[in-house]
Amino acid sequence: MKPDLNVHSYESSSSAGEPSFQSLKTWLISAANPSLKSLNHHIRQLHYLPCTDAERLELLDWFRPMITKAGVRLREQLQDSQLPLPEGLVNGLDELAVVHSIVADVYKMVLMKQSADMMHANDSSDEERIEQLRSLVLACYGATSHLAEQLRAVYEAYKPSPEGVWREVHHIYQFAHSIINSSNTISVDGRTGMDEFFMIEHVYKRSLLLGLCNPFHFSFRQFRDLNRTLNSRASLCTIHFESMSAEKLNLFSIDFDSDYPAAPVLTHNGNLLQGEHYAVLDTRELVDSLNREIDMIAAEAFVETNEHRRAEDLAKIEMLRRLVMNWGQHPVRRDKRTDEDVAQCHIAAGFDRIVSHVSRNGLLLGKMASTSDAATDLSCEIIDSSPTGYQLAFKADSEVQFRIGEMLALRSKEDPDSWSLCIVRWARYLSSDLVGVGVFILGTACQRIRVRIESRGLGQSADCLKLTKSGSLPRNRKLMIAPSSYYQPDARLEMTDGHRLMIRAGNMLISGIDFVVFDYEITD
């Protein structure tokens, strides 16, 4: 099998003459924390630098830690960022993705040359063949790793994957798998090239899981936890090349000729597609592991007295639940979406801010209902709707900023008396100046109440919202929206609703960044 990869063309833009191996190495030795723009400029030189493949790969070894440090510096700025992203951070993530793409092209160029040399080296000894094989697999690993990092940077910028990248990730993995299988009888001192292949397979699994988890549903902080989960748990997945039945859950069909990660296999599909261009990703062990972790964190979170740690635990549970859903349950949209005539709407973001503008009788008061308030400007439009939510479009320069998992209150300009309380579920850039946002409707009418946890004393109370008309949530239950720290299963709460009532907290239905939605029952 011969790799058929796309290597972009790079030409010298310098008027100072052609770079040399020594001049580029000198720059690498002297450079201290170069910018992504500077890295971009110098890495391009590897494509037209007059040097051997060994020298090219040596220079890449110098570049890699610099790229990693530049990525870390950029991501530190992202941790507390809100959407729409500042232009500087969007450009930074775009630049990081381009740098990884250029490095991947260098590895692909070396890979195709080495594979051609290996095909014509029929008289090589076993030891020479093993070294050729290991060099080839390491080139596959380098290309796969940087394509994976390119995808990560693109997803962190809430943008779709570039055309052709997934096809190349699949093709390199398939090629590496084929050459390992065809050379598995060659061994010198116990070395077969399998160690290097396992590294490729780990990166490949991480990439598949990242693409399958619907990354636009995660906040910047959750991306950090997601990356740790992928690093530690990807090995729990299995890739099968043999024929399998589609009667089990947690299976995904991989088409090596496709330009998407994989497709969920529904149990009614019968046997899976077979052939050299197909494989199956099995996530059963991974999903079982995540479910056990959810149970463990939940048991600790609801007895945690530190409010900050409890909020972090609840956010981790929400992230893991979403991973279980996407890697195991294959969610299918049930509600039909209706395209709307684009309608401008007023919008406000943040649980505390929204609660402070809700009256005791449920009316939204003050500036939040005023068009003069910058935080309720008309930079948002409703694109389509369903019984459970809306798709919104935000201008990239909108003054209203939000995070995934944050509460929004919105109303159409044409219906100023009708507000909806929603939670942000996903975001994705539709263009350079427009961000698409998916929101889930929590309720369309509410009342502000005062709630005190019985065990915390008279002074420990907070404003909460009682949903008097739920949106997409069960309508036969009493529902409350409260700060994350105010929820504990079976906790006794005192609710001031014109008069005082004792209630018992029931099941948590939704967890946001700083709030939870749970049902309750009146105990007296």
Coordinates of C-alpha atoms in Angstrom, one line a residue:
M1 CA 0.0 0.0 0.0
K2 CA 1.4 3.4 -1.0
P3 CA 0.3 6.5 1.0
D4 CA -1.6 9.0 -1.1
L5 CA -1.4 12.3 0.9
N6 CA -1.8 15.9 0.2
V7 CA 1.3 18.1 0.9
H8 CA 0.7 21.8 0.5
S9 CA 3.1 23.8 -1.5
Y10 CA 5.4 26.3 0.3
E11 CA 7.7 28.7 -1.4
S12 CA 10.4 31.0 -0.1
S13 CA 9.2 34.5 0.6
S14 CA 12.5 35.8 1.8
S15 CA 14.7 38.2 -0.2
A16 CA 17.7 37.2 1.9
G17 CA 18.4 34.1 -0.1
E18 CA 17.8 30.4 0.5
P19 CA 18.0 29.3 4.2
S20 CA 20.5 26.6 5.2
F21 CA 20.4 23.8 7.7
Q22 CA 23.0 25.6 9.8
S23 CA 21.3 29.0 9.7
L24 CA 17.9 27.5 10.8
K25 CA 19.6 25.5 13.5
T26 CA 21.4 28.6 14.8
W27 CA 18.0 30.5 15.0
L28 CA 16.5 27.5 16.9
I29 CA 19.3 27.6 19.4
S30 CA 19.1 31.3 20.0
A31 CA 15.3 31.8 19.9
A32 CA 13.6 32.2 23.2
N33 CA 9.8 31.7 23.3
P34 CA 9.2 32.7 19.7
S35 CA 5.7 33.8 18.7
L36 CA 3.4 31.6 16.6
K37 CA 3.9 34.0 13.7
S38 CA 7.6 33.6 13.9
L39 CA 7.3 29.8 14.2
N40 CA 5.1 29.7 11.2
H41 CA 7.6 31.6 9.1
H42 CA 10.6 29.4 10.1
I43 CA 8.9 26.1 10.0
R44 CA 7.9 26.7 6.3
Q45 CA 11.6 26.8 5.5
L46 CA 11.7 23.0 6.2
H47 CA 9.8 22.4 2.9
Y48 CA 12.4 23.9 0.6
L49 CA 15.5 23.7 2.8
P50 CA 18.3 21.9 0.9
C51 CA 19.1 19.1 3.5
T52 CA 18.6 15.4 4.0
D53 CA 15.4 13.9 5.6
A54 CA 17.5 13.1 8.7
E55 CA 18.5 16.7 9.1
R56 CA 14.9 17.8 8.5
L57 CA 13.6 15.6 11.2
E58 CA 16.4 16.8 13.6
L59 CA 15.2 20.3 13.1
L60 CA 11.6 19.3 13.8
D61 CA 12.8 17.9 17.1
W62 CA 14.0 21.4 18.0
F63 CA 10.7 23.0 16.9
R64 CA 8.3 20.7 18.7
P65 CA 8.8 21.9 22.3
M66 CA 8.6 25.5 21.1
I67 CA 5.3 24.8 19.5
T68 CA 4.1 23.1 22.6
K69 CA 5.1 26.1 24.8
A70 CA 3.4 28.6 22.4
G71 CA 0.2 26.5 22.6
V72 CA 0.3 26.4 26.4
R73 CA 0.7 30.2 26.6
L74 CA -2.3 30.7 24.3
R75 CA -4.5 28.2 26.1
E76 CA -3.8 29.9 29.4
Q77 CA -5.5 33.0 28.0
L78 CA -8.5 30.9 27.0
Q79 CA -9.4 29.5 30.4
D80 CA -11.8 32.3 31.5
S81 CA -12.7 33.5 28.0
Q82 CA -16.2 34.0 26.9
L83 CA -17.9 33.8 23.5
P84 CA -17.8 35.4 21.0
L85 CA -14.0 35.2 21.4
P86 CA -11.8 38.3 21.2
E87 CA -10.3 38.6 17.7
G88 CA -6.8 38.2 19.0
L89 CA -7.6 34.7 20.5
V90 CA -9.4 33.6 17.4
N91 CA -6.4 34.6 15.3
G92 CA -4.1 32.9 17.8
L93 CA -5.9 29.5 17.6
D94 CA -6.0 29.8 13.8
E95 CA -2.3 30.4 13.7
L96 CA -1.6 27.5 16.0
A97 CA -3.7 25.2 13.7
V98 CA -1.7 26.4 10.7
V99 CA 1.6 25.7 12.4
H100 CA 0.6 22.1 13.2
S101 CA -0.6 21.8 9.6
I102 CA 2.8 22.9 8.2
V103 CA 4.7 20.5 10.5
A104 CA 2.3 17.6 9.5
D105 CA 3.1 18.4 5.9
V106 CA 6.8 18.0 6.6
Y107 CA 6.2 14.6 8.1
K108 CA 3.9 13.6 5.2
M109 CA 6.6 14.7 2.7
V110 CA 9.2 12.5 4.5
L111 CA 6.7 9.7 4.9
M112 CA 6.0 9.5 1.1
K113 CA 9.7 9.6 0.2
Q114 CA 10.6 6.9 2.7
S115 CA 7.7 4.6 1.7
A116 CA 8.9 4.9 -1.9
D117 CA 12.5 4.0 -0.9
M118 CA 11.3 1.1 1.2
M119 CA 9.3 -0.4 -1.7
H120 CA 12.4 -0.4 -3.9
A121 CA 14.8 -1.8 -1.2
N122 CA 14.2 -5.4 -2.0
D123 CA 17.7 -6.6 -1.2
S124 CA 17.9 -5.0 2.3
S125 CA 18.8 -7.1 5.4
D126 CA 16.3 -7.7 8.1
E127 CA 18.1 -5.2 10.3
E128 CA 18.0 -2.6 7.6
R129 CA 14.3 -3.3 7.0
I130 CA 13.5 -2.9 10.7
E131 CA 15.2 0.5 10.8
Q132 CA 13.4 1.5 7.6
L133 CA 10.1 0.3 9.1
R134 CA 10.7 2.2 12.4
S135 CA 11.6 5.4 10.6
L136 CA 8.5 5.1 8.4
V137 CA 6.2 4.4 11.4
L138 CA 7.8 7.4 13.3
A139 CA 7.0 9.6 10.3
C140 CA 3.4 8.3 10.4
Y141 CA 3.3 9.2 14.1
G142 CA 4.7 12.7 13.6
A143 CA 2.1 13.4 10.8
T144 CA -0.8 11.9 12.8
S145 CA 0.2 13.8 16.0
H146 CA 0.3 17.2 14.3
L147 CA -2.9 16.6 12.3
A148 CA -4.5 15.7 15.7
E149 CA -3.2 18.9 17.2
Q150 CA -4.5 20.9 14.2
L151 CA -8.0 19.4 14.8
R152 CA -7.8 20.2 18.5
A153 CA -6.9 23.9 17.9
V154 CA -9.7 24.2 15.3
Y155 CA -12.3 22.7 17.7
E156 CA -11.1 24.9 20.5
A157 CA -11.8 27.9 18.2
Y158 CA -15.4 26.4 17.8
K159 CA -14.8 25.9 14.1
P160 CA -15.5 22.9 11.8
S161 CA -12.6 20.6 10.8
P162 CA -10.8 21.7 7.7
E163 CA -11.6 19.8 4.5
G164 CA -9.5 16.7 4.0
V165 CA -7.9 16.5 7.4
W166 CA -9.9 13.6 8.7
R167 CA -9.3 11.7 5.4
E168 CA -5.6 12.1 5.9
V169 CA -5.7 11.0 9.6
H170 CA -7.6 7.8 8.6
H171 CA -5.3 7.1 5.6
I172 CA -2.1 7.5 7.6
Y173 CA -3.4 5.1 10.4
Q174 CA -4.5 2.6 7.8
F175 CA -1.1 2.8 6.0
A176 CA 0.8 2.3 9.3
H177 CA -1.5 -0.6 10.2
S178 CA -0.9 -2.3 6.8
I179 CA 2.9 -2.0 6.9
I180 CA 3.1 -3.3 10.4
N181 CA 1.0 -6.3 9.4
S182 CA 3.0 -7.0 6.3
S183 CA 6.3 -6.8 8.2
N184 CA 5.3 -8.6 11.4
T185 CA 7.6 -11.6 10.6
I186 CA 10.6 -9.3 10.6
S187 CA 12.3 -9.1 14.0
V188 CA 15.8 -8.0 15.1
D189 CA 16.6 -8.3 18.8
G190 CA 12.9 -8.4 19.6
R191 CA 12.2 -5.1 17.7
T192 CA 9.4 -5.2 15.2
G193 CA 8.1 -1.6 15.0
M194 CA 5.0 -2.3 17.1
D195 CA 6.0 0.1 19.9
E196 CA 5.9 3.0 17.5
F197 CA 2.6 1.8 16.0
F198 CA 0.9 1.7 19.4
M199 CA 1.8 5.4 19.8
I200 CA 0.1 6.1 16.4
E201 CA -3.0 4.1 17.5
H202 CA -3.3 6.0 20.8
V203 CA -3.2 9.3 19.0
Y204 CA -5.7 8.0 16.4
K205 CA -8.1 6.8 19.1
R206 CA -7.8 10.2 20.9
S207 CA -8.7 12.0 17.6
L208 CA -11.7 9.8 16.9
L209 CA -13.1 10.3 20.4
L210 CA -12.5 14.1 20.2
G211 CA -14.4 14.2 16.9
L212 CA -17.2 11.9 18.2
C213 CA -17.8 13.8 21.5
N214 CA -19.2 16.8 19.7
P215 CA -16.6 19.2 21.0
F216 CA -18.7 22.4 20.3
H217 CA -20.6 21.4 23.5
F218 CA -17.7 22.1 25.9
S219 CA -16.5 25.3 27.5
F220 CA -12.8 26.2 27.4
R221 CA -12.2 24.9 30.9
Q222 CA -14.0 21.6 30.0
F223 CA -11.7 21.3 27.0
R224 CA -8.8 21.1 29.4
D225 CA -10.5 18.2 31.4
L226 CA -11.6 16.6 28.1
N227 CA -8.0 16.5 26.9
R228 CA -6.9 14.8 30.1
T229 CA -9.7 12.3 29.8
L230 CA -8.7 11.5 26.2
N231 CA -5.0 11.0 27.2
S232 CA -5.8 8.7 30.1
R233 CA -8.8 6.7 28.7
A234 CA -8.3 6.3 24.9
S235 CA -6.5 3.0 25.5
L236 CA -9.8 1.6 26.8
C237 CA -11.2 1.6 23.2
T238 CA -10.6 -1.2 20.7
I239 CA -10.4 -1.0 16.9
H240 CA -11.7 -4.1 15.2
F241 CA -10.9 -5.1 11.6
E242 CA -12.8 -8.3 11.6
S243 CA -16.5 -8.7 10.8
M244 CA -18.9 -7.8 13.7
S245 CA -22.6 -7.7 14.4
A246 CA -24.3 -4.4 15.0
E247 CA -26.4 -5.8 17.8
K248 CA -24.4 -4.1 20.6
L249 CA -24.2 -0.5 21.7
N250 CA -21.1 1.6 21.8
L251 CA -19.9 0.8 18.2
F252 CA -18.8 3.2 15.6
S253 CA -18.1 2.5 11.9
I254 CA -14.8 3.9 10.6
D255 CA -14.6 4.5 6.8
F256 CA -11.0 5.2 6.0
D257 CA -12.0 7.0 2.8
S258 CA -14.3 9.4 4.6
D259 CA -13.7 13.0 5.7
Y260 CA -15.3 12.6 9.2
P261 CA -14.2 10.7 12.3
A262 CA -16.7 7.8 12.4
A263 CA -20.4 7.1 12.3
P264 CA -22.5 5.6 15.2
V265 CA -23.8 2.1 14.5
L266 CA -27.5 1.8 15.3
T267 CA -28.6 -1.7 16.5
H268 CA -31.1 -2.1 13.7
N269 CA -28.5 -1.7 10.9
G270 CA -27.6 -5.4 10.9
N271 CA -24.0 -6.4 10.1
L272 CA -21.4 -3.7 9.8
L273 CA -19.7 -2.7 6.6
Q274 CA -16.7 -4.9 5.8
G275 CA -13.6 -4.6 3.7
E276 CA -10.1 -3.2 3.8
H277 CA -11.5 0.4 3.9
Y278 CA -13.6 -0.2 7.1
A279 CA -13.0 -0.8 10.8
V280 CA -15.0 -0.6 14.0
L281 CA -14.3 1.5 17.1
D282 CA -15.6 -0.2 20.2
T283 CA -16.1 2.1 23.2
R284 CA -17.9 -0.2 25.6
E285 CA -15.1 -0.5 28.2
L286 CA -14.5 3.3 28.0
V287 CA -18.1 4.1 28.7
D288 CA -18.3 1.6 31.6
S289 CA -15.2 3.3 33.1
L290 CA -16.8 6.8 32.7
N291 CA -20.0 5.7 34.4
R292 CA -18.1 4.4 37.4
E293 CA -16.2 7.7 37.6
I294 CA -19.5 9.6 37.5
D295 CA -20.9 7.6 40.4
M296 CA -17.7 8.1 42.4
I297 CA -17.6 11.9 41.8
A298 CA -21.3 12.3 42.5
A299 CA -21.0 10.5 45.9
E300 CA -18.2 13.0 46.9
A301 CA -19.7 16.1 45.3
F302 CA -23.0 16.1 47.2
V303 CA -21.2 16.0 50.6
E304 CA -18.5 18.5 49.7
T305 CA -18.7 21.6 51.9
N306 CA -16.3 23.7 49.8
E307 CA -18.6 25.5 47.3
H308 CA -15.8 25.9 44.7
R309 CA -14.9 22.3 44.7
R310 CA -18.6 21.2 44.5
A311 CA -19.1 23.5 41.5
E312 CA -16.0 21.9 39.8
D313 CA -17.3 18.4 40.6
L314 CA -20.7 19.1 39.1
A315 CA -19.1 20.5 36.0
K316 CA -17.0 17.4 35.7
I317 CA -20.1 15.2 36.1
E318 CA -21.9 17.2 33.4
M319 CA -18.9 16.8 31.0
L320 CA -18.6 13.0 31.7
R321 CA -22.4 12.5 31.2
R322 CA -22.1 14.2 27.8
L323 CA -19.2 12.0 26.9
V324 CA -21.2 8.9 27.8
M325 CA -24.1 10.1 25.7
N326 CA -21.9 10.8 22.6
W327 CA -19.6 7.8 23.0
G328 CA -22.2 5.3 24.0
Q329 CA -25.9 6.1 23.6
H330 CA -25.7 7.6 20.0
P331 CA -28.2 10.5 20.6
V332 CA -30.6 11.1 17.8
R333 CA -32.5 14.4 17.3
R334 CA -36.2 13.8 17.9
D335 CA -37.6 17.3 17.6
K336 CA -38.1 18.8 14.2
R337 CA -36.5 22.1 13.7
T338 CA -38.4 24.9 12.0
D339 CA -36.5 27.6 10.0
E340 CA -37.5 31.0 11.2
D341 CA -37.7 34.3 9.5
V342 CA -34.6 35.8 11.0
A343 CA -35.8 37.7 14.1
Q344 CA -33.7 40.0 16.2
C345 CA -33.9 39.4 19.9
H346 CA -32.9 41.0 23.2
I347 CA -30.7 38.8 25.4
A348 CA -29.0 38.7 28.8
A349 CA -26.5 36.3 30.1
G350 CA -25.6 35.0 33.6
F351 CA -27.6 33.4 36.4
D352 CA -26.9 36.0 39.0
R353 CA -27.8 38.9 36.7
I354 CA -31.0 37.3 35.4
V355 CA -32.2 36.4 39.0
S356 CA -31.6 40.0 40.1
H357 CA -34.0 41.2 37.5
V358 CA -36.8 38.8 38.2
S359 CA -39.6 40.1 40.5
R360 CA -41.4 38.2 43.1
N361 CA -44.4 38.0 40.8
G362 CA -42.3 36.7 37.9
L363 CA -41.9 39.9 35.8
L364 CA -38.5 40.8 34.4
L365 CA -37.6 44.2 35.6
G366 CA -35.2 47.1 35.1
K367 CA -32.6 47.4 32.4
M368 CA -32.8 43.7 31.4
A369 CA -36.1 44.6 29.7
S370 CA -34.7 47.8 28.2
T371 CA -33.3 48.1 24.7
S372 CA -30.9 50.8 26.0
D373 CA -29.0 48.2 28.0
A374 CA -25.8 47.1 26.3
A375 CA -26.1 43.6 27.7
T376 CA -29.5 43.2 26.0
D377 CA -28.5 44.5 22.6
L378 CA -29.9 43.3 19.3
S379 CA -26.7 41.6 18.1
C380 CA -28.4 38.3 18.4
E381 CA -30.9 36.7 15.9
I382 CA -33.1 33.6 16.1
I383 CA -32.3 31.4 13.0
D384 CA -34.4 28.3 13.7
S385 CA -36.4 26.7 16.5
S386 CA -37.8 23.5 17.8
P387 CA -40.1 22.6 20.8
T388 CA -37.0 22.3 23.0
G389 CA -34.8 25.2 21.9
Y390 CA -33.5 27.7 19.5
Q391 CA -30.5 28.2 17.2
L392 CA -29.2 31.7 17.6
A393 CA -26.7 33.7 15.6
F394 CA -24.4 36.2 17.5
K395 CA -22.3 38.9 15.8
A396 CA -18.6 38.3 16.6
D397 CA -18.5 41.8 18.1
S398 CA -21.5 41.4 20.3
E399 CA -21.3 43.0 23.7
V400 CA -23.3 40.2 25.2
Q401 CA -20.8 37.4 26.1
F402 CA -21.5 34.0 27.4
R403 CA -20.0 30.5 28.1
I404 CA -21.2 27.1 27.2
G405 CA -23.4 26.0 30.1
E406 CA -24.4 29.5 31.1
M407 CA -28.0 30.7 31.5
L408 CA -29.5 33.1 28.9
A409 CA -32.7 35.1 29.0
L410 CA -34.0 36.0 25.6
R411 CA -37.1 37.5 24.0
S412 CA -37.9 38.3 20.4
K413 CA -38.1 41.9 19.3
E414 CA -41.6 41.1 17.9
D415 CA -42.8 39.7 21.2
P416 CA -41.3 41.9 24.0
D417 CA -43.5 40.5 26.8
S418 CA -42.4 36.8 26.3
W419 CA -39.0 35.9 27.8
S420 CA -37.5 32.4 27.7
L421 CA -34.9 31.1 30.2
C422 CA -32.4 28.9 28.4
I423 CA -29.0 27.2 28.9
V424 CA -26.3 27.4 26.2
R425 CA -25.6 23.9 24.9
W426 CA -23.2 24.5 22.0
A427 CA -21.5 27.1 19.9
R428 CA -19.8 27.1 16.5
Y429 CA -18.5 29.9 14.3
L430 CA -20.7 30.1 11.1
S431 CA -18.3 32.6 9.6
S432 CA -15.6 34.9 10.7
D433 CA -18.1 37.4 12.0
L434 CA -21.0 35.2 13.1
V435 CA -21.3 32.6 15.9
G436 CA -24.1 30.0 15.9
V437 CA -25.4 29.1 19.3
G438 CA -27.7 26.3 20.4
V439 CA -29.9 26.9 23.5
F440 CA -32.2 24.5 25.4
I441 CA -35.3 26.1 26.9
L442 CA -35.6 25.7 30.7
G443 CA -38.8 27.6 31.2
T444 CA -40.9 30.5 29.9
A445 CA -42.2 31.8 33.3
C446 CA -40.6 32.0 36.7
Q447 CA -40.8 33.6 40.1
R448 CA -38.0 34.8 42.3
I449 CA -37.9 33.1 45.7
R450 CA -35.5 33.0 48.7
V451 CA -34.1 29.7 49.7
R452 CA -32.2 28.6 52.8
I453 CA -30.5 25.3 53.5
E454 CA -31.7 24.2 56.8
S455 CA -28.3 23.1 58.1
R456 CA -26.5 26.3 57.3
G457 CA -28.1 28.8 59.7
L458 CA -30.3 31.8 59.2
G459 CA -27.8 33.9 57.3
Q460 CA -27.0 31.4 54.6
S461 CA -29.7 32.0 52.0
A462 CA -29.8 32.8 48.3
D463 CA -32.2 34.1 45.6
C464 CA -33.4 31.3 43.4
L465 CA -36.0 30.9 40.6
K466 CA -39.1 28.7 40.8
L467 CA -40.2 27.7 37.3
T468 CA -43.9 28.3 37.0
K469 CA -44.0 27.3 33.4
S470 CA -41.3 24.9 32.2
G471 CA -40.1 24.8 28.7
S472 CA -38.5 21.5 27.7
L473 CA -38.4 20.0 31.2
P474 CA -41.1 17.8 32.8
R475 CA -44.3 19.8 33.4
N476 CA -45.7 17.5 36.1
R477 CA -42.9 18.4 38.7
K478 CA -42.1 21.3 40.9
L479 CA -38.8 22.7 39.5
M480 CA -36.3 25.1 40.9
I481 CA -33.2 26.8 39.5
A482 CA -30.6 27.5 42.2
P483 CA -26.9 28.2 42.7
S484 CA -24.8 25.0 42.3
S485 CA -23.8 25.0 45.9
Y486 CA -27.5 24.9 47.0
Y487 CA -28.2 21.4 45.7
Q488 CA -27.9 18.2 47.6
P489 CA -30.1 15.1 47.1
D490 CA -32.8 14.9 49.8
A491 CA -31.6 18.2 51.4
R492 CA -34.2 20.0 53.5
L493 CA -34.7 23.6 52.3
E494 CA -36.7 26.5 53.6
M495 CA -38.4 28.4 50.7
T496 CA -39.8 31.8 51.1
D497 CA -42.6 32.2 48.6
G498 CA -44.8 34.9 50.1
H499 CA -44.9 32.6 53.1
R500 CA -42.4 30.0 54.3
L501 CA -42.5 26.4 53.2
M502 CA -40.2 23.4 53.9
I503 CA -39.2 21.5 50.9
R504 CA -37.1 18.5 50.1
A505 CA -34.7 18.5 47.1
G506 CA -35.2 15.7 44.6
N507 CA -33.3 14.8 41.4
M508 CA -30.9 17.1 39.6
L509 CA -32.1 17.5 36.0
I510 CA -29.5 19.9 34.6
S511 CA -26.2 21.4 35.7
G512 CA -24.9 24.7 34.3
I513 CA -21.7 26.6 35.0
D514 CA -23.1 28.2 38.2
F515 CA -26.6 26.8 38.6
V516 CA -28.5 23.6 38.8
V517 CA -32.1 22.7 37.9
F518 CA -33.7 20.2 40.3
D519 CA -37.2 19.0 41.2
Y520 CA -38.6 19.2 44.8
E521 CA -41.5 18.4 46.9
I522 CA -43.2 20.3 49.7
T523 CA -42.9 18.5 53.0
D524 CA -45.2 20.7 55.2

